[in-house]
Amino acid sequence: MKMTSTSFDFASWPPELSETQLEETTRYATTYALAHGLLYLPQLPIQPPIPSSAIHAPLSLFPTPIPRRLFSLAQQLQNFYNILYARIALDVEFLDKVMGAEEGVGRVDEFTGKLWRGWKEIRDEGVQRPLQLGLFRSDYLLHARENEPLELKQVEFNTISSSFGTLSEQTAKLHRYLHATTGYYDLSPVLKEENFPPNQTTAGLAEGLAAAHKAYGNKSAYILFVVQAGERNVFDQRWLEYALLERHSIHVVRQTFDELMTSASLDSNRVLKLTLPTKSAPIEISTIYFRAGYTPTDYPGTEHYSIRFLLERSKAINCPSIPLQLAGGKKVQEVLTQPGVLETFTKDWNYPGTTSQEFIDILRLSWMPMWGLDQTGERKILSGSEQHLGVQKARDRFSTLVLKPQREGGGNNVYKEAIPEFLDNLLPEERQAWIAMELISPPQGIQGYLIRSGSSSASGDTQHAPVKTEVISELGIFGWALFGFEDGHVDEKEVGWLVRTKGRESNEGGVATGFSVLDSIVLVDE
């Protein structure tokens, strides 16, 4: 059965490697990764304060084929999304209604409610908000409909801890290296230099942080990275730190919430300062970049929320602020698909070369149908109880759906056959925190050679086991936006991309959670 009208045969990808070629390519790939910082810390019961070993990140031996037309579309969309989510974060009334603890998701989702209530208290104090910075990533899958051209469909939009930008750049370099070294054994005509798109995500993300630092106005201030304890994905963060120092002469300090409890304070002007044992005087913070704080486990006690709210009260530019983090909620993604909602954020759209209606049409075409489980409307009696329309639709269509909560980090969704039992146990008051989304249908038959680092042996070595399996690849586009200026303008830029590839049998897609490997792109024509 012909699934799409594209001339590229996805089902024939990747070219078949002989056993000797596979062994050689794996050796080249893993040694390149180890030599070029494409790394994780090993999985240990407790990470030592001074790391003494590392393993390569999970990776793919071949890049993923992406139609040139859809890659260009994804890059264009990022500029639109940068501005859209900046505007959402500034719309207090909208966020209160959709995500708040009085009438929105925060009523039934404890984590969302705590963040919103802290933000509301800060607003009620009359604290003047500084500029806000977003380092974003919009994630997509290719969508195949029978006898139709491939489409680009958004999975989600990330507003906090949008990771793997720097390691994805290293993965793109890895695939260029494999091409330069082996020519991929002349196995495919699409594997040529001009089909490997450039990826400069590290410089792009650093540029966004540097723009916020410059807008803050104190060259001697530091940028604070708020990180999780025992972080294994530390090299993805360190590459940004090095770029800030080498390209912009900006220093970075890394702190966990626990460390900030003793180091952080605000002076009478709300200037955030950290008192550190390695510094003779407190240091001032210009920008706060959160690589933690997106999951309830980052806040084991009320004091952790208190630190987050202290940072929000400061004059430092938060990346993201609490409202921008709330804007990234799945419920916001669903509400935007409702008639007339997107138009409220685009009525004065003046992006060069694009009218407001064109902007709306392009964005809507990137969305799958979705709805809230709390959706009202017609009801019917099912198993002796009333069912909301949103729940009823999810029951009727469960085999084609994914249910999503207001969570980041991977591993939180409910898929297909697991949905009916989940709905049986979902309390009516919890429905508002969940959305249902039609599953995207990626092209079938595409395979990949995936390599993960093996378990550490007694000698400290790791074992590598390349596996060829049918895969699904997710494209992420990075961008940044600096906003909150008095004249309402948004400084924004699309700055790079990533690809994460997983076995088709896996529903989830996070690299850090162990479901995916890092990948890159080879552009193909239709």
Coordinates of C-alpha atoms in Angstrom, one line a residue:
M1 CA 0.0 0.0 0.0
K2 CA 1.4 3.4 -1.0
M3 CA 1.4 5.5 2.2
T4 CA 2.6 8.9 0.8
S5 CA 3.3 10.7 -2.4
T6 CA 7.0 11.3 -1.6
S7 CA 9.5 9.9 -4.0
F8 CA 12.0 9.0 -1.2
D9 CA 11.5 5.4 0.0
F10 CA 11.6 5.7 3.8
A11 CA 11.1 1.9 4.1
S12 CA 14.5 1.4 2.5
W13 CA 16.3 3.4 5.1
P14 CA 19.0 3.0 6.2
P15 CA 21.4 1.3 3.8
E16 CA 22.4 -2.2 4.9
L17 CA 25.9 -2.4 6.6
S18 CA 28.0 -5.5 6.4
E19 CA 29.2 -6.9 9.6
T20 CA 32.7 -5.5 8.9
Q21 CA 31.3 -2.1 8.0
L22 CA 29.1 -2.0 11.1
E23 CA 32.0 -2.8 13.4
E24 CA 34.2 -0.1 11.8
T25 CA 31.4 2.5 11.8
T26 CA 30.6 1.8 15.5
R27 CA 34.3 2.2 16.4
Y28 CA 34.5 5.5 14.6
A29 CA 31.3 6.8 16.1
T30 CA 31.9 5.9 19.7
T31 CA 35.6 7.1 19.8
Y32 CA 34.5 10.3 18.1
A33 CA 31.8 10.8 20.7
L34 CA 34.2 10.2 23.5
A35 CA 36.8 12.6 22.0
H36 CA 34.3 15.4 21.3
G37 CA 32.2 15.7 24.5
L38 CA 29.1 13.7 23.3
L39 CA 28.9 12.4 26.7
Y40 CA 26.9 11.4 29.8
L41 CA 28.1 10.7 33.3
P42 CA 27.8 7.0 34.0
Q43 CA 24.9 5.7 36.0
L44 CA 26.0 5.3 39.6
P45 CA 24.2 5.1 42.9
I46 CA 25.7 8.5 43.8
Q47 CA 27.5 10.8 41.5
P48 CA 30.9 11.8 43.0
P49 CA 31.5 15.5 43.4
I50 CA 34.5 15.3 41.0
P51 CA 33.6 13.0 38.0
S52 CA 36.4 10.7 37.0
S53 CA 34.7 8.9 34.1
A54 CA 32.1 9.4 31.3
I55 CA 30.3 7.3 28.7
H56 CA 29.2 8.3 25.3
A57 CA 25.6 9.4 24.9
P58 CA 23.2 7.1 23.1
L59 CA 23.4 7.7 19.4
S60 CA 22.4 6.6 15.9
L61 CA 24.9 5.6 13.3
F62 CA 22.9 7.1 10.4
P63 CA 21.2 10.4 10.2
T64 CA 17.4 10.5 9.8
P65 CA 15.9 11.4 6.4
I66 CA 13.7 14.6 6.7
P67 CA 12.0 16.2 3.6
R68 CA 13.7 19.5 2.9
R69 CA 10.4 21.2 2.6
L70 CA 9.2 20.2 6.0
F71 CA 12.6 21.0 7.7
S72 CA 12.3 24.6 6.2
L73 CA 8.7 24.8 7.5
A74 CA 9.8 23.8 11.0
Q75 CA 12.4 26.5 11.0
Q76 CA 9.9 29.1 9.9
L77 CA 7.4 27.9 12.5
Q78 CA 9.9 28.5 15.3
N79 CA 9.9 32.3 14.7
F80 CA 6.1 32.2 15.0
Y81 CA 6.1 30.1 18.1
N82 CA 8.8 32.3 19.8
I83 CA 6.5 35.3 19.5
L84 CA 3.3 33.4 20.3
Y85 CA 4.6 32.0 23.6
A86 CA 6.1 35.3 24.6
R87 CA 2.6 36.8 24.2
I88 CA 1.0 34.0 26.1
A89 CA 3.4 34.5 29.0
L90 CA 2.5 38.2 29.2
D91 CA -1.3 37.5 29.2
V92 CA -2.0 37.2 32.9
E93 CA -5.8 36.9 32.5
F94 CA -5.4 34.0 30.0
L95 CA -3.0 32.1 32.2
D96 CA -5.1 32.7 35.3
K97 CA -8.1 31.2 33.5
V98 CA -6.3 28.2 31.9
M99 CA -3.6 27.3 34.4
G100 CA -4.6 29.1 37.6
A101 CA -5.6 27.5 40.9
E102 CA -8.9 29.3 41.1
E103 CA -10.5 28.3 37.8
G104 CA -7.8 26.5 35.7
V105 CA -5.7 23.4 35.8
G106 CA -4.1 24.5 39.1
R107 CA -7.3 23.6 40.9
V108 CA -6.7 19.9 40.3
D109 CA -3.0 19.7 39.6
E110 CA -1.1 20.3 42.8
F111 CA 2.2 21.1 41.2
T112 CA 0.7 23.6 38.8
G113 CA -1.4 25.1 41.5
K114 CA 1.6 25.7 43.8
L115 CA 3.6 27.5 41.1
W116 CA 0.6 29.6 40.1
R117 CA -0.2 30.6 43.7
G118 CA 3.4 31.6 44.3
W119 CA 3.3 33.7 41.1
K120 CA -0.1 35.2 42.2
E121 CA 1.3 36.2 45.6
I122 CA 4.3 37.9 43.9
R123 CA 1.9 39.9 41.7
D124 CA -0.2 40.9 44.6
E125 CA 2.9 42.3 46.3
G126 CA 3.2 44.7 43.4
V127 CA 6.6 43.3 42.3
Q128 CA 7.5 44.8 38.9
R129 CA 8.4 42.1 36.5
P130 CA 11.8 42.4 34.7
L131 CA 12.3 41.1 31.1
Q132 CA 11.7 37.4 30.5
L133 CA 13.8 35.0 28.5
G134 CA 12.6 31.8 26.8
L135 CA 14.9 29.1 25.4
F136 CA 12.4 27.1 23.6
R137 CA 12.1 23.8 21.7
S138 CA 9.2 22.8 19.5
D139 CA 9.0 19.1 18.8
Y140 CA 7.5 17.5 15.7
L141 CA 6.9 14.1 14.0
L142 CA 6.4 13.4 10.3
H143 CA 2.7 12.5 9.8
A144 CA 1.8 10.0 7.0
R145 CA -1.7 9.8 5.5
E146 CA -2.5 7.4 2.7
N147 CA -1.8 8.9 -0.7
E148 CA -1.0 12.3 0.7
P149 CA 2.2 14.3 1.0
L150 CA 4.0 13.9 4.4
E151 CA 3.0 16.6 7.0
L152 CA 4.7 18.1 9.9
K153 CA 2.8 17.8 13.2
Q154 CA 3.7 19.3 16.6
V155 CA 4.2 16.9 19.5
E156 CA 4.7 19.6 22.2
F157 CA 6.2 23.0 22.8
N158 CA 8.9 23.2 25.6
T159 CA 9.4 26.3 27.6
I160 CA 11.6 25.0 30.4
S161 CA 14.9 23.0 30.4
S162 CA 14.8 22.5 26.6
S163 CA 17.7 20.1 26.6
F164 CA 20.1 18.4 24.2
G165 CA 20.8 21.4 22.0
T166 CA 24.6 21.2 22.4
L167 CA 24.8 17.4 22.3
S168 CA 22.7 17.4 19.2
E169 CA 25.1 19.8 17.5
Q170 CA 27.9 17.3 18.4
T171 CA 25.8 14.5 16.9
A172 CA 25.4 16.4 13.6
K173 CA 29.2 16.8 13.6
L174 CA 29.5 13.1 14.3
H175 CA 27.5 12.1 11.2
R176 CA 29.4 14.6 9.1
Y177 CA 32.6 13.0 10.4
L178 CA 31.3 9.5 9.5
H179 CA 30.5 10.7 6.0
A180 CA 33.9 12.3 5.6
T181 CA 35.7 9.2 6.9
T182 CA 33.8 6.4 5.3
G183 CA 31.6 8.0 2.7
Y184 CA 29.1 5.7 4.3
Y185 CA 30.6 3.2 1.9
D186 CA 28.8 4.9 -1.1
L187 CA 25.6 3.0 0.0
S188 CA 23.2 5.9 -0.6
P189 CA 23.1 8.8 -3.1
V190 CA 21.4 11.1 -0.5
L191 CA 24.3 10.8 1.9
K192 CA 26.3 13.7 0.5
E193 CA 27.7 16.9 2.0
E194 CA 25.0 19.3 0.8
N195 CA 22.3 17.2 2.4
F196 CA 23.7 17.6 6.0
P197 CA 22.2 20.9 7.3
P198 CA 24.3 23.0 9.5
N199 CA 23.6 22.9 13.2
Q200 CA 24.9 25.7 15.4
T201 CA 22.6 25.3 18.4
T202 CA 25.3 25.9 21.0
A203 CA 26.1 29.4 19.8
G204 CA 22.4 30.1 19.2
L205 CA 21.3 29.2 22.7
A206 CA 24.3 31.0 24.2
E207 CA 23.4 34.1 22.2
G208 CA 19.9 34.1 23.8
L209 CA 21.4 33.9 27.3
A210 CA 24.0 36.6 26.4
A211 CA 21.2 38.9 25.1
A212 CA 19.4 38.6 28.5
H213 CA 22.7 39.2 30.3
K214 CA 23.4 42.3 28.2
A215 CA 19.8 43.7 28.8
Y216 CA 20.3 43.3 32.5
G217 CA 23.0 45.8 32.3
N218 CA 25.9 44.6 34.6
K219 CA 28.8 43.1 32.7
S220 CA 30.4 41.7 35.9
A221 CA 27.3 39.7 36.9
Y222 CA 27.0 36.0 36.5
I223 CA 24.4 33.7 34.9
L224 CA 23.0 31.2 37.3
F225 CA 22.3 27.6 36.0
V226 CA 19.8 26.0 38.4
V227 CA 20.5 22.3 38.1
Q228 CA 19.4 19.0 39.5
A229 CA 21.6 17.1 42.0
G230 CA 23.4 14.1 40.5
E231 CA 22.7 15.4 36.9
R232 CA 24.1 12.8 34.4
N233 CA 23.4 15.1 31.4
V234 CA 25.9 17.6 32.6
F235 CA 27.9 17.9 29.4
D236 CA 24.9 19.2 27.5
Q237 CA 24.9 22.1 30.0
R238 CA 28.7 22.5 30.2
W239 CA 28.9 23.2 26.5
L240 CA 26.6 26.2 27.0
E241 CA 28.7 27.3 29.9
Y242 CA 31.9 27.2 27.9
A243 CA 30.3 29.1 24.9
L244 CA 29.2 31.9 27.3
L245 CA 32.6 32.3 28.6
E246 CA 34.6 31.9 25.4
R247 CA 32.2 33.8 23.1
H248 CA 30.7 36.4 25.4
S249 CA 33.1 36.6 28.5
I250 CA 30.2 35.7 30.8
H251 CA 30.7 33.6 33.8
V252 CA 28.3 30.9 35.0
V253 CA 27.7 29.5 38.4
R254 CA 25.8 26.2 38.9
Q255 CA 23.6 25.7 42.0
T256 CA 20.9 23.2 43.0
F257 CA 17.8 24.4 44.9
D258 CA 19.3 22.9 48.1
E259 CA 22.5 25.0 47.6
L260 CA 20.5 28.1 46.8
M261 CA 18.8 27.8 50.2
T262 CA 22.0 28.9 51.9
S263 CA 23.6 31.0 49.1
A264 CA 20.8 33.1 47.7
S265 CA 19.5 36.4 48.9
L266 CA 17.8 39.6 47.7
D267 CA 19.0 43.1 48.6
S268 CA 16.7 46.0 49.1
N269 CA 16.5 46.6 45.4
R270 CA 15.7 42.9 44.7
V271 CA 19.1 42.3 43.2
L272 CA 19.9 38.5 43.5
K273 CA 23.2 37.8 45.1
L274 CA 24.9 34.5 45.9
T275 CA 27.3 34.0 48.8
L276 CA 29.7 31.3 47.8
P277 CA 32.7 29.8 49.8
T278 CA 34.9 30.2 46.7
K279 CA 34.3 33.9 46.3
S280 CA 35.5 36.7 48.6
A281 CA 32.3 38.7 48.1
P282 CA 28.7 37.9 47.0
I283 CA 28.2 37.7 43.3
E284 CA 25.3 39.3 41.4
I285 CA 23.1 37.3 39.1
S286 CA 21.8 38.7 35.8
T287 CA 20.0 35.7 34.4
I288 CA 18.6 32.5 35.8
Y289 CA 18.6 29.5 33.5
F290 CA 16.5 26.6 34.9
R291 CA 17.6 23.1 34.0
A292 CA 15.6 22.0 37.1
G293 CA 12.3 23.0 38.4
Y294 CA 10.0 21.4 35.8
T295 CA 8.9 18.4 37.8
P296 CA 7.4 18.0 41.3
T297 CA 10.4 15.9 42.4
D298 CA 12.5 19.0 42.2
Y299 CA 10.5 20.4 45.1
P300 CA 10.6 17.9 47.9
G301 CA 9.7 20.5 50.5
T302 CA 8.0 23.9 50.9
E303 CA 11.5 25.5 51.2
H304 CA 12.2 24.5 47.6
Y305 CA 9.2 26.3 46.4
S306 CA 10.2 29.3 48.5
I307 CA 13.6 29.4 46.7
R308 CA 11.9 29.3 43.4
F309 CA 9.6 32.2 44.4
L310 CA 12.6 34.2 45.7
L311 CA 14.3 33.9 42.3
E312 CA 11.0 35.0 40.7
R313 CA 10.9 38.1 42.9
S314 CA 14.4 39.1 41.9
K315 CA 15.4 41.6 39.2
A316 CA 17.3 38.8 37.5
I317 CA 15.9 37.7 34.1
N318 CA 14.3 34.3 34.6
C319 CA 14.5 31.6 31.9
P320 CA 11.8 30.7 32.2
S321 CA 9.7 32.8 34.5
I322 CA 6.8 31.0 36.3
P323 CA 4.2 32.4 33.8
L324 CA 6.4 31.2 30.9
Q325 CA 6.7 27.8 32.5
L326 CA 2.9 27.7 32.9
A327 CA 2.5 28.8 29.3
G328 CA 4.3 25.5 28.3
G329 CA 1.5 23.4 29.9
K330 CA -0.3 20.8 27.7
K331 CA -3.6 22.5 28.6
V332 CA -2.4 25.7 26.9
Q333 CA -1.5 23.7 23.8
E334 CA -5.0 22.2 23.8
V335 CA -6.8 25.5 24.4
L336 CA -4.9 27.2 21.5
T337 CA -6.6 24.7 19.2
Q338 CA -10.1 25.9 20.2
P339 CA -11.9 28.2 17.8
G340 CA -10.9 31.9 18.1
V341 CA -8.2 31.5 20.8
L342 CA -5.2 31.7 18.6
E343 CA -6.6 34.8 17.0
T344 CA -6.5 36.7 20.3
F345 CA -2.7 36.5 20.2
T346 CA -2.2 37.3 16.5
K347 CA -4.6 40.1 15.7
D348 CA -1.7 42.6 15.4
W349 CA 0.7 40.2 13.8
N350 CA 3.2 41.9 11.6
Y351 CA 6.0 39.4 11.1
P352 CA 7.8 40.3 7.8
G353 CA 6.3 38.6 4.8
T354 CA 3.4 37.0 6.7
T355 CA -0.1 38.2 7.3
S356 CA -2.0 37.4 10.5
Q357 CA -4.2 34.9 8.7
E358 CA -1.3 33.2 7.1
F359 CA 0.4 32.9 10.4
I360 CA -2.8 31.3 11.9
D361 CA -3.2 28.9 9.0
I362 CA 0.4 27.7 9.1
L363 CA 0.3 27.1 12.9
R364 CA -3.0 25.3 12.8
L365 CA -1.8 23.0 10.1
S366 CA 1.0 21.8 12.4
W367 CA -1.5 20.6 15.1
M368 CA -3.2 17.3 15.6
P369 CA -6.8 17.3 16.9
M370 CA -6.9 17.4 20.7
W371 CA -9.3 18.1 23.5
G372 CA -9.5 18.3 27.3
L373 CA -10.9 15.4 29.3
D374 CA -13.0 18.0 31.1
Q375 CA -14.7 19.0 27.8
T376 CA -18.4 19.5 28.3
G377 CA -21.3 18.9 26.0
E378 CA -23.4 15.9 25.3
R379 CA -23.3 13.2 27.9
K380 CA -24.5 9.6 28.1
I381 CA -24.8 7.1 30.8
L382 CA -22.0 4.6 30.6
S383 CA -21.7 1.7 33.1
G384 CA -24.2 3.4 35.3
S385 CA -22.4 6.8 35.6
E386 CA -22.5 10.1 33.6
Q387 CA -19.5 10.7 31.3
H388 CA -18.2 14.0 30.2
L389 CA -17.9 14.4 26.4
G390 CA -14.1 14.6 26.7
V391 CA -13.9 11.3 28.5
Q392 CA -16.5 9.6 26.3
K393 CA -14.5 10.6 23.2
A394 CA -11.3 9.3 24.7
R395 CA -13.0 5.9 25.5
D396 CA -14.4 5.7 21.9
R397 CA -11.1 6.5 20.2
F398 CA -8.5 5.2 22.7
S399 CA -6.6 3.1 20.2
T400 CA -5.6 6.3 18.3
L401 CA -4.9 8.5 21.3
V402 CA -2.3 9.6 23.8
L403 CA -3.4 11.3 27.1
K404 CA -1.0 14.0 28.4
P405 CA -0.8 15.6 31.9
Q406 CA 0.9 18.9 32.8
R407 CA 4.3 17.4 33.1
E408 CA 7.7 17.7 31.4
G409 CA 10.7 15.3 31.3
G410 CA 9.2 12.2 29.6
G411 CA 7.5 9.1 30.9
N412 CA 4.2 10.8 32.0
N413 CA 1.8 10.0 29.1
V414 CA -0.8 7.3 28.8
Y415 CA -1.1 5.5 25.4
K416 CA -3.7 3.5 23.5
E417 CA -4.7 0.3 25.2
A418 CA -3.8 1.7 28.6
I419 CA -6.3 4.5 28.3
P420 CA -9.6 2.7 29.3
E421 CA -8.3 1.4 32.6
F422 CA -6.6 4.8 33.3
L423 CA -10.0 6.5 32.7
D424 CA -11.7 4.0 35.0
N425 CA -9.4 5.2 37.9
L426 CA -9.3 8.9 37.0
L427 CA -11.3 11.0 39.5
P428 CA -13.8 13.4 37.9
E429 CA -12.0 16.4 39.6
E430 CA -8.7 15.4 38.0
R431 CA -9.9 15.5 34.4
Q432 CA -9.1 19.2 34.0
A433 CA -5.4 18.3 34.2
W434 CA -5.4 16.0 31.2
I435 CA -5.7 16.4 27.5
A436 CA -6.3 13.8 24.8
M437 CA -4.4 14.1 21.5
E438 CA -4.7 12.1 18.3
L439 CA -1.6 10.1 17.7
I440 CA 0.7 11.2 14.9
S441 CA 1.4 8.5 12.3
P442 CA 5.1 8.5 11.3
P443 CA 6.2 6.8 8.0
Q444 CA 6.4 3.0 8.6
G445 CA 9.3 0.7 7.8
I446 CA 12.2 3.2 8.4
Q447 CA 14.9 1.6 10.5
G448 CA 18.1 2.7 12.2
Y449 CA 21.3 1.5 13.8
L450 CA 21.1 2.5 17.5
I451 CA 23.9 2.4 20.0
R452 CA 23.7 2.8 23.7
S453 CA 26.4 2.6 26.3
G454 CA 26.3 -0.7 28.1
S455 CA 26.2 -1.3 31.8
S456 CA 29.4 -0.5 33.6
S457 CA 31.5 -3.6 34.3
A458 CA 33.7 -4.3 37.4
S459 CA 36.7 -2.9 35.4
G460 CA 34.8 0.3 34.6
D461 CA 34.5 -0.6 30.9
T462 CA 31.3 -0.3 28.9
Q463 CA 29.9 -2.6 26.2
H464 CA 28.4 -1.3 23.0
A465 CA 25.7 -3.3 21.1
P466 CA 24.5 -1.7 17.9
V467 CA 20.9 -2.7 17.2
K468 CA 19.1 -2.3 13.9
T469 CA 15.4 -1.8 14.5
E470 CA 12.3 0.0 13.1
V471 CA 12.4 3.5 14.5
I472 CA 10.5 6.8 14.9
S473 CA 12.4 10.1 14.8
E474 CA 11.3 13.3 16.5
L475 CA 12.6 16.7 15.1
G476 CA 13.1 19.5 17.6
I477 CA 13.7 23.1 16.6
F478 CA 15.3 25.5 19.1
G479 CA 14.6 29.2 19.5
W480 CA 14.9 32.0 22.0
A481 CA 12.8 35.0 22.8
L482 CA 13.6 38.0 25.0
F483 CA 10.5 40.0 25.9
G484 CA 8.7 42.3 28.3
F485 CA 10.0 45.5 26.8
E486 CA 7.9 48.6 27.3
D487 CA 7.1 49.0 23.6
G488 CA 5.9 45.4 23.4
H489 CA 8.5 44.1 20.9
V490 CA 10.0 40.6 21.1
D491 CA 13.7 39.9 20.3
E492 CA 13.6 36.4 19.0
K493 CA 15.6 33.9 16.8
E494 CA 15.4 30.3 15.5
V495 CA 18.8 28.8 16.5
G496 CA 19.1 25.2 15.7
W497 CA 17.7 21.7 15.9
L498 CA 17.9 18.2 17.2
V499 CA 16.7 14.7 16.3
R500 CA 15.8 12.0 18.8
T501 CA 15.2 8.5 17.5
K502 CA 13.6 5.6 19.4
G503 CA 12.5 2.1 18.6
R504 CA 9.0 2.1 17.1
E505 CA 7.7 -0.2 19.9
S506 CA 8.5 2.6 22.5
N507 CA 5.8 5.1 23.2
E508 CA 7.9 7.6 25.1
G509 CA 10.7 9.6 23.5
G510 CA 13.0 11.1 26.1
V511 CA 16.8 10.6 25.8
A512 CA 17.5 11.4 29.5
T513 CA 14.8 8.9 30.5
G514 CA 16.4 6.2 28.4
F515 CA 13.9 5.8 25.6
S516 CA 15.7 7.5 22.7
V517 CA 19.1 8.1 21.1
L518 CA 20.6 11.3 19.7
D519 CA 20.4 11.6 15.9
S520 CA 20.8 14.2 13.2
I521 CA 19.3 15.0 9.7
V522 CA 19.9 14.1 6.1
L523 CA 17.7 16.2 3.9
V524 CA 15.8 14.4 1.1
D525 CA 13.7 15.7 -1.8
E526 CA 10.1 14.7 -2.5

